[in-house]
Coordinates of C-alpha atoms in Angstrom, one line a residue:
X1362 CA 27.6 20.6 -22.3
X1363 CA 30.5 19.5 -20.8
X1364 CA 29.7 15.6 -19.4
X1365 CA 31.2 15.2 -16.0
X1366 CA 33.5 12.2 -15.8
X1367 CA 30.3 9.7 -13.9
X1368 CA 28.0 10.7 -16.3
X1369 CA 28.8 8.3 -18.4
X1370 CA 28.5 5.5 -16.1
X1371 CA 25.1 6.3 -15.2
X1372 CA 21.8 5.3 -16.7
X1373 CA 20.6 8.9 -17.5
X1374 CA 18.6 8.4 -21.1
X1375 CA 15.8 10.0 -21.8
X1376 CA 15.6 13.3 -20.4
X1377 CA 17.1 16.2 -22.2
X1378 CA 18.9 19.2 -21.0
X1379 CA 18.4 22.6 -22.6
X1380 CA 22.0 22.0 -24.8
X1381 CA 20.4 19.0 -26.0
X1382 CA 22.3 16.5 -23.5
X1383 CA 21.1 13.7 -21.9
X1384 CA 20.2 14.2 -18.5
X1385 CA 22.2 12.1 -16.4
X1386 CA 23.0 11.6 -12.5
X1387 CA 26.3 11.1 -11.4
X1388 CA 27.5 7.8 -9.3
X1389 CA 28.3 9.2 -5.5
X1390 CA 27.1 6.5 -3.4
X1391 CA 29.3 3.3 -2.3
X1392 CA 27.2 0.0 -0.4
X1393 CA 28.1 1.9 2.7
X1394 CA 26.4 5.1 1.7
X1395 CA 23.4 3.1 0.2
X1396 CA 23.1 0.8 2.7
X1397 CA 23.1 4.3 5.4
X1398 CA 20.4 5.7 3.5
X1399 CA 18.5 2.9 3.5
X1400 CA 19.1 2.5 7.5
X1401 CA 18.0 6.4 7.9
X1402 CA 15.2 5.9 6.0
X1403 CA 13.7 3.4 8.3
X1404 CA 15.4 5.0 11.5
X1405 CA 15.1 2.7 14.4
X1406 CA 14.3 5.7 16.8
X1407 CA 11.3 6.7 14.8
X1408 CA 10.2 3.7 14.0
X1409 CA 10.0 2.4 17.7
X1410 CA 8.3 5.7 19.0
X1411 CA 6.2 5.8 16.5
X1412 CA 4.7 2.5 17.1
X1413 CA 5.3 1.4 20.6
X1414 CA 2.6 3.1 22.5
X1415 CA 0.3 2.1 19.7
X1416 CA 1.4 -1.5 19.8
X1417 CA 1.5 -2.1 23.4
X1418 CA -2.0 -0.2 24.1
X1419 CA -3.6 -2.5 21.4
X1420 CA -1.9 -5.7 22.1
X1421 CA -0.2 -5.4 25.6
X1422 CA 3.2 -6.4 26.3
X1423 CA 3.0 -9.3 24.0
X1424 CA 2.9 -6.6 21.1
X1425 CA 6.5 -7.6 21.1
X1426 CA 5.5 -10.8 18.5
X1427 CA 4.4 -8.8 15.7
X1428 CA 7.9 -7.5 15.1
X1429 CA 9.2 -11.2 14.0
X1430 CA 6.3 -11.8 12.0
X1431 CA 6.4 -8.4 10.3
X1432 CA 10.0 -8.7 9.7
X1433 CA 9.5 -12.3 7.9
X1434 CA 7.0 -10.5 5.8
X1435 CA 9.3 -7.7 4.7
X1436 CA 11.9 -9.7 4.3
X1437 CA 10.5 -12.0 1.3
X1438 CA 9.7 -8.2 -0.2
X1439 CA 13.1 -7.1 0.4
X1440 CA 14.7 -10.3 -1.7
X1441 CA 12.2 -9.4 -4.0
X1442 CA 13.5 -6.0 -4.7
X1443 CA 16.7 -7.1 -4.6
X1444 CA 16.2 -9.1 -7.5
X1445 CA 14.1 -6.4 -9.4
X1446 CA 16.9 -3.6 -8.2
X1447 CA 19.8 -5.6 -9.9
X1448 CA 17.3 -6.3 -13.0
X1449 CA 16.5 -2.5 -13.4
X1450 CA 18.9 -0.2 -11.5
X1451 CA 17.3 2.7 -12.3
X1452 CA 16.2 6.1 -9.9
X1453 CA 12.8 5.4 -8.7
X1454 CA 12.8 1.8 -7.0
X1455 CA 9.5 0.9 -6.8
X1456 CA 8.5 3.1 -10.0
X1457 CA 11.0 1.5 -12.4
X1458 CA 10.7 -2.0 -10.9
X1459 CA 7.0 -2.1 -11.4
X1460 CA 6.9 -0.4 -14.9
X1461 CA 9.7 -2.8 -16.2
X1462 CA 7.8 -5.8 -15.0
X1463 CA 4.5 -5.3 -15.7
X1464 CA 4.0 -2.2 -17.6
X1465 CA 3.8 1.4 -17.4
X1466 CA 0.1 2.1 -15.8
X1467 CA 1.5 -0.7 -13.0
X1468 CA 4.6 1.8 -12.2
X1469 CA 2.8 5.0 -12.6
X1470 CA 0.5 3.4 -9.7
X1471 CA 3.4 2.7 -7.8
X1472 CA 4.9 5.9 -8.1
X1473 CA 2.3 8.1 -6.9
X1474 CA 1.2 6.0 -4.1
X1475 CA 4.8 5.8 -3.6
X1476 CA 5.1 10.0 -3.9
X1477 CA 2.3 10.8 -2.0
X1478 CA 2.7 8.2 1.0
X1479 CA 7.1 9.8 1.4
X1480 CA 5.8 13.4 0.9
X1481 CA 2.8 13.1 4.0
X1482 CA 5.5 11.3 5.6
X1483 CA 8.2 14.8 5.0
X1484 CA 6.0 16.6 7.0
X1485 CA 5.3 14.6 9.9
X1486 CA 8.6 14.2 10.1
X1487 CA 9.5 17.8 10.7
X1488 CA 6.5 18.2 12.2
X1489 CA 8.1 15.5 14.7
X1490 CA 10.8 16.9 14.8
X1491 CA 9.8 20.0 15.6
X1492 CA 7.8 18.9 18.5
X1493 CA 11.1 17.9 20.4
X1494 CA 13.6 20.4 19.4
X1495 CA 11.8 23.2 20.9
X1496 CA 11.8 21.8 24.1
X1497 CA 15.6 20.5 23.8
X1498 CA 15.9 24.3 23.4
X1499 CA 14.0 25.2 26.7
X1500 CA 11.0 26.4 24.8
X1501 CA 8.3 24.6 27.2
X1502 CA 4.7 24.1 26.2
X1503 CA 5.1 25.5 22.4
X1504 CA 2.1 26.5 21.2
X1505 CA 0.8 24.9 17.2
X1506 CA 2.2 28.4 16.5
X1507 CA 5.6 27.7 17.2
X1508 CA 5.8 24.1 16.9
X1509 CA 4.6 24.6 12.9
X1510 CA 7.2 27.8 12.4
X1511 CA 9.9 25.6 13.5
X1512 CA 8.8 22.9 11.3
X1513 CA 8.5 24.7 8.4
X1514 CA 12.4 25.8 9.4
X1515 CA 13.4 22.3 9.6
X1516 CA 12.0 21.7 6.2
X1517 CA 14.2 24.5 4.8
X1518 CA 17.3 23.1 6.2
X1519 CA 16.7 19.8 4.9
X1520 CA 15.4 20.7 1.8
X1521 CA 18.7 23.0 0.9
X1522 CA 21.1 20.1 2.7
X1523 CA 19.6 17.8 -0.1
X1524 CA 19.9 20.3 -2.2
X1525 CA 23.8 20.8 -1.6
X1526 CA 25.0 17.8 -2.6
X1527 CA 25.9 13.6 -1.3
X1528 CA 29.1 14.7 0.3
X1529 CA 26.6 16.6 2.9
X1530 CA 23.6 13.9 2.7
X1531 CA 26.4 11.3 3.5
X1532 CA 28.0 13.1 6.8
X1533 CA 24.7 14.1 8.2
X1534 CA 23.3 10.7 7.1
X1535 CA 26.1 9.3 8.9
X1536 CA 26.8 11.0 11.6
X1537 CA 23.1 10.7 12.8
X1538 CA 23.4 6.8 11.8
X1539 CA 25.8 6.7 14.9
X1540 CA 24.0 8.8 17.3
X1541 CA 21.2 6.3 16.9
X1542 CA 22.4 3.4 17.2
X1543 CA 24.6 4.2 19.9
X1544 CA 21.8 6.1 21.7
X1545 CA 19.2 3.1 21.1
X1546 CA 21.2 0.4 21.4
X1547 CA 23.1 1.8 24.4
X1548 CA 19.5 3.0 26.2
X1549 CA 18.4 -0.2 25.8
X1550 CA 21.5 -2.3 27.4
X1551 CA 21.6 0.4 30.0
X1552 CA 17.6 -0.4 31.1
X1553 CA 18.0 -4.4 30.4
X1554 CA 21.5 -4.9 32.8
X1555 CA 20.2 -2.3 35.6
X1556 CA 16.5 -1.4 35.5
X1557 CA 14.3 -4.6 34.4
X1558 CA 11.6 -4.6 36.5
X1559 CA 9.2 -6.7 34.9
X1560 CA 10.2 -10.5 34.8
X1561 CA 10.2 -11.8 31.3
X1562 CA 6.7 -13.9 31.3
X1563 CA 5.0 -10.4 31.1
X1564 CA 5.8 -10.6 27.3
X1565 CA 3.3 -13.6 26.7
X1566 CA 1.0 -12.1 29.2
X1567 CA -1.7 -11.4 26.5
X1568 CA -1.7 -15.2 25.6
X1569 CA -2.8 -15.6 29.5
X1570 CA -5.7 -12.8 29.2
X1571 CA -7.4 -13.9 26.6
X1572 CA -8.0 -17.5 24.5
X1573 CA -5.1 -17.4 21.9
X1574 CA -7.5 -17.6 19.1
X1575 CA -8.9 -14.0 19.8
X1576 CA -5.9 -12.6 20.6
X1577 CA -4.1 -13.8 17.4
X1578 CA -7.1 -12.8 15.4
X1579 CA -7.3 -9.5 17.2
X1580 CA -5.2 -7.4 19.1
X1581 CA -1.9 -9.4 17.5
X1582 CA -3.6 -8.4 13.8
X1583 CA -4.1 -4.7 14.8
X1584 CA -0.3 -4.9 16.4
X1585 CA 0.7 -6.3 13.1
X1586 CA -0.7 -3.7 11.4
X1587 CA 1.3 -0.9 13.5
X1588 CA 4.6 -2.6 13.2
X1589 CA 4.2 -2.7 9.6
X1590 CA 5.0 1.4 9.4
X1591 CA 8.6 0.4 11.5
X1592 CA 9.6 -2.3 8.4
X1593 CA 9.2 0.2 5.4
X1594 CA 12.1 2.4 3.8
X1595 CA 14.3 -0.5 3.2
X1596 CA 13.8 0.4 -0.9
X1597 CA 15.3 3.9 -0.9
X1598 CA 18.5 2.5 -1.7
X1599 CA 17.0 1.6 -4.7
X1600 CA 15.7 5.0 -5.1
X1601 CA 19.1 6.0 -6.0
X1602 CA 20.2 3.0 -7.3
X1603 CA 21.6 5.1 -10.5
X1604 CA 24.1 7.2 -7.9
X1605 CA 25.2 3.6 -6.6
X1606 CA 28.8 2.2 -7.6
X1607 CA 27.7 -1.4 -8.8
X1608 CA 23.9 -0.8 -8.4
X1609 CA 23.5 -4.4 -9.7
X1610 CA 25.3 -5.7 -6.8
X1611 CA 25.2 -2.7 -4.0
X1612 CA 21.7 -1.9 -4.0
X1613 CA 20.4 -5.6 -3.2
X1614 CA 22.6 -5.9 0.3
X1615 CA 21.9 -2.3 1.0
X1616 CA 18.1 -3.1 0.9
X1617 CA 18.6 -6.3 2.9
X1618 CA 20.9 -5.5 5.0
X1619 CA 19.4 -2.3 5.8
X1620 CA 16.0 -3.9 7.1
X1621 CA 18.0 -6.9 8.7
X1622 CA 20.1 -4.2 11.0
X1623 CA 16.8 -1.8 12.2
X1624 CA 15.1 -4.6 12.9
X1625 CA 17.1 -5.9 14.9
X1626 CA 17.6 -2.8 16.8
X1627 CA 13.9 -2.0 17.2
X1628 CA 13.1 -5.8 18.5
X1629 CA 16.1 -5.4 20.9
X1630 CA 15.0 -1.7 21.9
X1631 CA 11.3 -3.2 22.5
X1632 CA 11.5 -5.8 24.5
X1633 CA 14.3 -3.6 26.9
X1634 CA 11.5 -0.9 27.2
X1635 CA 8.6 -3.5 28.0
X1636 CA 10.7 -5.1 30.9
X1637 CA 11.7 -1.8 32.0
X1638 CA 8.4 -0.6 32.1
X1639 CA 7.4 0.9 36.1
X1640 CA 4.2 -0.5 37.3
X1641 CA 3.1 -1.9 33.9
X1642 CA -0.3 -2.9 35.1
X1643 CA -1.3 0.7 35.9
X1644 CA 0.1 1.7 32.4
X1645 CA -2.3 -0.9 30.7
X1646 CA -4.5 0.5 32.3
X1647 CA -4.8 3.7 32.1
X1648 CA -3.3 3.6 28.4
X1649 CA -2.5 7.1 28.8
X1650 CA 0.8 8.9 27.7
X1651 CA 4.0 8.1 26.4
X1652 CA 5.3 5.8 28.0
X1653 CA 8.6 5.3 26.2
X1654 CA 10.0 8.7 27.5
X1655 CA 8.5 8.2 30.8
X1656 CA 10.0 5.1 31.4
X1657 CA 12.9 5.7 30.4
X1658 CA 13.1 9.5 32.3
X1659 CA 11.6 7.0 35.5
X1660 CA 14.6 4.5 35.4
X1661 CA 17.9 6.8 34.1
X1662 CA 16.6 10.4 36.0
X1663 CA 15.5 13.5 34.4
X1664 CA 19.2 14.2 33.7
X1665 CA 18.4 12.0 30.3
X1666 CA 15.4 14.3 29.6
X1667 CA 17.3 16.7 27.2
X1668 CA 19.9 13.9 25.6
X1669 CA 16.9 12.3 24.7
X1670 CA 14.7 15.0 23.3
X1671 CA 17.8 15.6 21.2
X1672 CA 18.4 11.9 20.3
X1673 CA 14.8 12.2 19.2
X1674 CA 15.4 14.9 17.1
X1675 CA 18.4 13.5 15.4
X1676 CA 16.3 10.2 14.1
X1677 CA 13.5 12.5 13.1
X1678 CA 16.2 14.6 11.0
X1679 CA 18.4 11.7 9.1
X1680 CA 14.5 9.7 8.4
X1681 CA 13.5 13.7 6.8
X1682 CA 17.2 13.5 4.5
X1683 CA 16.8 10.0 3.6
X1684 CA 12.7 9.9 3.1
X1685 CA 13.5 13.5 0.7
X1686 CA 16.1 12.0 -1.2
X1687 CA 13.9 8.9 -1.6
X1688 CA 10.9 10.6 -3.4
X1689 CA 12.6 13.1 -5.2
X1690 CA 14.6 10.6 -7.0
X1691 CA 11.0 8.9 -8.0
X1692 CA 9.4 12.2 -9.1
X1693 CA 12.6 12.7 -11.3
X1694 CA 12.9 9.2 -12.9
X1695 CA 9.1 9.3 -13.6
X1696 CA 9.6 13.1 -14.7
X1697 CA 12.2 11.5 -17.2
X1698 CA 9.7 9.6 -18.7
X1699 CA 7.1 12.5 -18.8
X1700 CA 5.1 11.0 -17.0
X1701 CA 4.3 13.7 -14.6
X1702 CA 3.0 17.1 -15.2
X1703 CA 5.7 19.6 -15.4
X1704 CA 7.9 17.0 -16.7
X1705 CA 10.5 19.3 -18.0
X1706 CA 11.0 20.9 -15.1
X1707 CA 11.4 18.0 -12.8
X1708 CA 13.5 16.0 -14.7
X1709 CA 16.3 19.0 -14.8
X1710 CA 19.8 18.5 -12.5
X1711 CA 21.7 21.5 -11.4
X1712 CA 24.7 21.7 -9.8
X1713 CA 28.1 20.6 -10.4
X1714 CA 26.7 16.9 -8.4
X1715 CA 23.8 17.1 -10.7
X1716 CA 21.5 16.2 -8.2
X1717 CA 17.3 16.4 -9.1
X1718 CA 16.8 19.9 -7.6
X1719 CA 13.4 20.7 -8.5
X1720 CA 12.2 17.5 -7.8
X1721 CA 13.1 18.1 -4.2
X1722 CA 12.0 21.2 -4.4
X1723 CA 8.3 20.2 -4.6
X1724 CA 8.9 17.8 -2.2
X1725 CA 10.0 20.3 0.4
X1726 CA 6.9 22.5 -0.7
X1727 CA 4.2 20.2 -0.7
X1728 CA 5.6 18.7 2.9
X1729 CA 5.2 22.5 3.6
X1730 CA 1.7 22.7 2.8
X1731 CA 0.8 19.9 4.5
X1732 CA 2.4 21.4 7.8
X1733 CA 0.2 24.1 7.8
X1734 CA -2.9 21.7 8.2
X1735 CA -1.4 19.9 11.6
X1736 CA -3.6 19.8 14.1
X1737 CA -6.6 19.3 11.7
X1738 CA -9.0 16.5 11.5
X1739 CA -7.8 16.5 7.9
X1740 CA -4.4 16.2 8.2
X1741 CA -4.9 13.4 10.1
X1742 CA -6.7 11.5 7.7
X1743 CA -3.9 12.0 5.3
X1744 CA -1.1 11.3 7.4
X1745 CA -3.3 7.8 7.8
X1746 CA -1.9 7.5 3.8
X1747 CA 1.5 7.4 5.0
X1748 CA 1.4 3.7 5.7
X1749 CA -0.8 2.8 2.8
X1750 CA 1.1 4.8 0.3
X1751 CA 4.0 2.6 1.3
X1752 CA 2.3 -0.8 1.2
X1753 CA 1.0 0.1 -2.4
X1754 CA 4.2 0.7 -3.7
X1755 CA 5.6 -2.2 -2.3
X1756 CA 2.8 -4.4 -3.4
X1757 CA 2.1 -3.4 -7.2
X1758 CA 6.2 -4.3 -7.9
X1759 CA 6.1 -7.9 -5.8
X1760 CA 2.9 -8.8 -7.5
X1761 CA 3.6 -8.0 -11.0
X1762 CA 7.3 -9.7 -10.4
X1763 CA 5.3 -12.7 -9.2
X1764 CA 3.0 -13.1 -11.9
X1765 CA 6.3 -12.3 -14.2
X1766 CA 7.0 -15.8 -12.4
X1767 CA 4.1 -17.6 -12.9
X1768 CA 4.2 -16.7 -17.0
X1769 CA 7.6 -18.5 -17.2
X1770 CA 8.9 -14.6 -18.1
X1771 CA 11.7 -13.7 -15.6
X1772 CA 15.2 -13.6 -16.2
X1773 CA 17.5 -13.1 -13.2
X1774 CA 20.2 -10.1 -12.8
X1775 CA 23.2 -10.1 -11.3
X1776 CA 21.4 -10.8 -7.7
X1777 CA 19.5 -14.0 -7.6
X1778 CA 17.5 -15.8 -5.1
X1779 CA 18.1 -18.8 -7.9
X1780 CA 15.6 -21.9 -7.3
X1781 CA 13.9 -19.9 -4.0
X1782 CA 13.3 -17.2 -6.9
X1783 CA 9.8 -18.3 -7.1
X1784 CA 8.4 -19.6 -3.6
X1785 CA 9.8 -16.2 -2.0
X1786 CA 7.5 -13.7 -4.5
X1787 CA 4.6 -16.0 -4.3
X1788 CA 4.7 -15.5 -0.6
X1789 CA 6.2 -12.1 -0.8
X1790 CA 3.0 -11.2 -2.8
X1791 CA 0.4 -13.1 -0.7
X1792 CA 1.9 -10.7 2.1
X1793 CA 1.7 -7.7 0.8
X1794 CA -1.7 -7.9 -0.2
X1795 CA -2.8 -9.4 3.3
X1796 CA -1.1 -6.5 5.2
X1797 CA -2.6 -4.1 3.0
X1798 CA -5.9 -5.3 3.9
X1799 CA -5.0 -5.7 7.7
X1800 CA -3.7 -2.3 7.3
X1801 CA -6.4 -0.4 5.7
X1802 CA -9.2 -2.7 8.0
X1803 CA -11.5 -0.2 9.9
X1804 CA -11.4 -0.2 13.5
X1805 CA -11.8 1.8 16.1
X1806 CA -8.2 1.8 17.7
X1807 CA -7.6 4.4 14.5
X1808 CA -9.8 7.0 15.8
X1809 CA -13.3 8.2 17.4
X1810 CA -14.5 9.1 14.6
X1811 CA -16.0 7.0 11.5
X1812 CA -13.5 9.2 9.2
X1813 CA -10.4 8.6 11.2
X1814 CA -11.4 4.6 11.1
X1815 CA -12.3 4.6 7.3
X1816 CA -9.6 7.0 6.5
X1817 CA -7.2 4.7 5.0
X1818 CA -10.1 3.7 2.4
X1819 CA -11.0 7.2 2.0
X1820 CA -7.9 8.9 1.3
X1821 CA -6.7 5.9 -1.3
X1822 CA -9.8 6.5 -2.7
X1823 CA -9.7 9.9 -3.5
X1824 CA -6.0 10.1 -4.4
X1825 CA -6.9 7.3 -7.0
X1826 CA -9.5 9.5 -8.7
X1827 CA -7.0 12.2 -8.5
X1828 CA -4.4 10.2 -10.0
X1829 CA -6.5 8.6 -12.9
X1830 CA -7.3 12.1 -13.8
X1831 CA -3.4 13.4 -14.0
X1832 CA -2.6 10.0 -15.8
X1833 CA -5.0 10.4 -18.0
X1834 CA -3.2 14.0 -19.5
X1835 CA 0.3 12.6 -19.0
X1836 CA -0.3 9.0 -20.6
X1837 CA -0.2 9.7 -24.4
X1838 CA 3.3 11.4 -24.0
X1839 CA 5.2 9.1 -21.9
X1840 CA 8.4 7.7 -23.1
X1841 CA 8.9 3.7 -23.4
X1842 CA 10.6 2.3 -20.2
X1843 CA 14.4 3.2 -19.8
X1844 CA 15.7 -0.1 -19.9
X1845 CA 13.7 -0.3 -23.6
X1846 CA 15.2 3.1 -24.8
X1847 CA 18.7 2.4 -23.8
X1848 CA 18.1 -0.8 -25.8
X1849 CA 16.9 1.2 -28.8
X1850 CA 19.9 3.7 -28.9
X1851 CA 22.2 1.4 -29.3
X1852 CA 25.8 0.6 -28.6
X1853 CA 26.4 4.4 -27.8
X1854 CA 23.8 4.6 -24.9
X1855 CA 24.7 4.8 -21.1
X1856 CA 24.8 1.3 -20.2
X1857 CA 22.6 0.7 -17.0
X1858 CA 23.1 -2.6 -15.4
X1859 CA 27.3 -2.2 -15.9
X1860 CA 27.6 -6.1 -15.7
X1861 CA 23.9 -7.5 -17.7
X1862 CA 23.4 -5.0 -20.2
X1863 CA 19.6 -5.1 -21.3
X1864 CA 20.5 -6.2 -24.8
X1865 CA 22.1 -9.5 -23.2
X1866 CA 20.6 -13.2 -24.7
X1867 CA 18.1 -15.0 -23.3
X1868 CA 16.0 -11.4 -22.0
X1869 CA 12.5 -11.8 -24.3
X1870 CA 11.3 -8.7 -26.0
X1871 CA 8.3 -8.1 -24.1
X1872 CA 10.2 -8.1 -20.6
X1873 CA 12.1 -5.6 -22.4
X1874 CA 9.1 -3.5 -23.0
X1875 CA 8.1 -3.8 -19.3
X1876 CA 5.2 -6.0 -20.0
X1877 CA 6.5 -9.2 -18.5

């Protein structure tokens, strides 16, 4: 095998190719392209129509709060990951972080929460997606039909562009980057300078309906819990942290940073919609439509109709690329590690990029799959999973980082929060764990039905027999943690962390072993 110039830069032990080579991914990505992933990943466009309706029928205008208080939340996570990212720079965020801090049955959880929770995700997506390019095209009133046979189109397309290589990734990643925030940002100047009809007291209003008590304890809880699916996909730049120039360094600001800028364009975009709002009382009200694209087609005329189908459709595309290239990257570090069925298979890279292939392969099959259920009670059970999925993965890394803490057995990387190190997990963890629970709490704002209410339960449920079964037949021949075997071949191995190699003084053997 002839190794391509990166290779050698990259942390790539453990997997072999059929010559006999390791398998190795090649560094492609600067801060900026980490950091755009990152940004795409979360996507301020679907983020904010994803949630808005749902916030501001739950909590009324005063929804608006939940943002700051889920962005404090996911911001002691993000410094969290930062400092596991620089530790363990390694494809898989939450997968490596997790298994190198508290062991491998704590990462495989992580990874297929993590898998499952992207891959449900892929296919509402295109599913999205679809939904408002066939109408940007003239097709009105698509029928499931349609709208699924364009989806399962748009899941081709992004499958193959992730497929061809991160020269493509980046430009499209880009290039919809600026169409989004120029479209949101813009929009929302445009409605707050000319069209705010609603004076600005309307966003405390639901501390005026009701005694604050109940309204922080209920309808500011269930907002909470909404808001929380805007704040994830911050970590995929640490899902290619191997592909990352200075992953150490990069992949910590791209995480932070990342989070930092959508928020701030989501809380921006909000609060412009809410005062824009025509006859907001009659909205609450009814608590009928969608009353982002109708306020917005109210105050700037239906001549913004198509733009905005097709800004729509451009945040729903660069979220699919970004979400893909997010789980394939922790299907193929866990496949290096066999710890996946089909392991050999997955962990191959093809292509003169070397890029994981087959792993995004399944991705874009599975997603397909799942397509072909829209419409069906069960698919929206499991597209329920999507949120859950993430807050698992996010939780089983903080919380094993924090109890590394607590043992007096963390060692900084090159990315430190220093003496804050400690305060900022503990809390980080005591978050994650209460939004899981505030997340997964039955109620009836998730559905009619007493499956749609209990199906975050339900469907973590069953995937966790599912996955105890496929761990169970995978466990016995997975490999010891990267940073362990990089350690154990020796001066000759591809270094990982370019500026704290995991042989440096002062890290303890069983942090090493991932059992910190």
């Amino acid at each position: 095998m002839t190794e391509h110039p990166a290779a050698s830069r990259t942390a790539g032990a453990g997997a072999t190719t059929d010559d006999g080579g390791e398998s190795c991914l090649n560094r492609g990505f600067s801060l900026r392209s980490a950091f755009s992933l990152a940004f795409a990943d979360v996507s301020p466009i679907v983020a904010l129509y994803a949630i808005f309706t749902l916030g501001l029928f739950s909590a009324g205008p005063a929804f608006v709060w939940a943002f700051p208080i889920v962005l404090v939340g996911q911001l002691l996570v993000a410094c969290v990951f930062g400092e596991l990212s620089s530790r363990w720079p390694y494809a898989g965020s939450v997968y490596q972080w997790a298994r190198h801090v508290r062991g491998t049955s704590w990462g495989w959880v992580a990874a297929w929460a993590y898998a499952w929770g992207l891959t449900i995700a892929l296919s509402t997506l295109a599913y999205g997606a679809a939904g408002f390019l066939l109408p940007a095209l003239g097709v009105d009133d698509p029928g499931r039909t349609v709208t699924v046979g364009a989806a399962m189109a748009i899941l081709a397309a992004g499958s193959v562009a992730n497929m061809v290589g991160r020269r493509v990734l980046k430009v499209m990643v880009v290039a919809s980057i600026v169409c989004e925030v120029v479209g949101s940002v813009g929009l929302s100047t445009l409605l707050l300078l000319f069209h705010r009809v609603n004076p600005l007291h309307v966003l405390v209003d639901g501390f005026g309906t009701q005694s604050t008590g109940s309204w922080l304890g209920g309808p500011l809880l269930v907002a909470t819990a909404y808001v929380g699916w805007s704040f994830v996909g911050f970590e995929a730049a640490g899902s290619i942290a191997e592909e990352v120039e200075k992953p150490e360094r990069n992949v910590p600001k791209a995480i932070i940073l990342s989070l930092l800028c959508v928020a701030a364009i989501v809380m921006y975009s909000s609060v412009a919609l809410v005062l824009a709002i025509p006859d907001l009382q009659h909205v609450m009200a009814a608590k009928t439509g969608d009353p982002v694209t109708r306020t917005l087609v109210s105050q700037l005329g239906s001549v913004i109709a198509r733009p905005l189908l097709v800004l729509f459709v451009i945040g729903f595309l660069s979220s699919f690329l970004a979400v893909q290239a997010a789980v394939s990257r922790c299907l193929w570090g866990s496949a290096r590690d066999n710890a996946l069925p089909g392991s050999r298979k997955l962990a191959k890279l093809a292509g003169p990029e070397r890029l994981p292939v087959n792993a995004i392969a399944l991705t874009g099959v599975v997603a397909a799959v799942l397509v072909l259920l829209a419409g069906s009670s069960l698919y929206e059970v499991l597209v329920n999973f999507t949120t859950m999925g993430f807050q698992i993965a996010f939780g089983v890394p903080v919380v094993g980082a924090a109890i590394a803490r607590l043992r007096g057995k963390w060692r900084p990387g090159a990315f430190s929060l220093g003496r804050w190190g400690t305060p900022v997990t503990l809390l980080a963890a005591l978050w994650a764990i209460a939004q899981t629970v505030n997340i997964a709490w039955p109620r009836s704002s998730m559905g009619d039905t007493w499956y749609l209410r209990w199906s975050m339960i339900l469907t973590t449920a069953l995937l966790a027999v599912a996955g105890a079964l496929v761990f169970a037949f995978v466990r016995k021949r997975i490999k010891q943690p990267l940073a362990d075997r990089l350690h154990a071949d020796g001066p000759g191995a591809a270094p990982a962390a370019p500026t704290q190699p995991v042989t440096s003084p002062g890290v303890p053997g069983d942090v090493r072993k991932g059992s910190a």
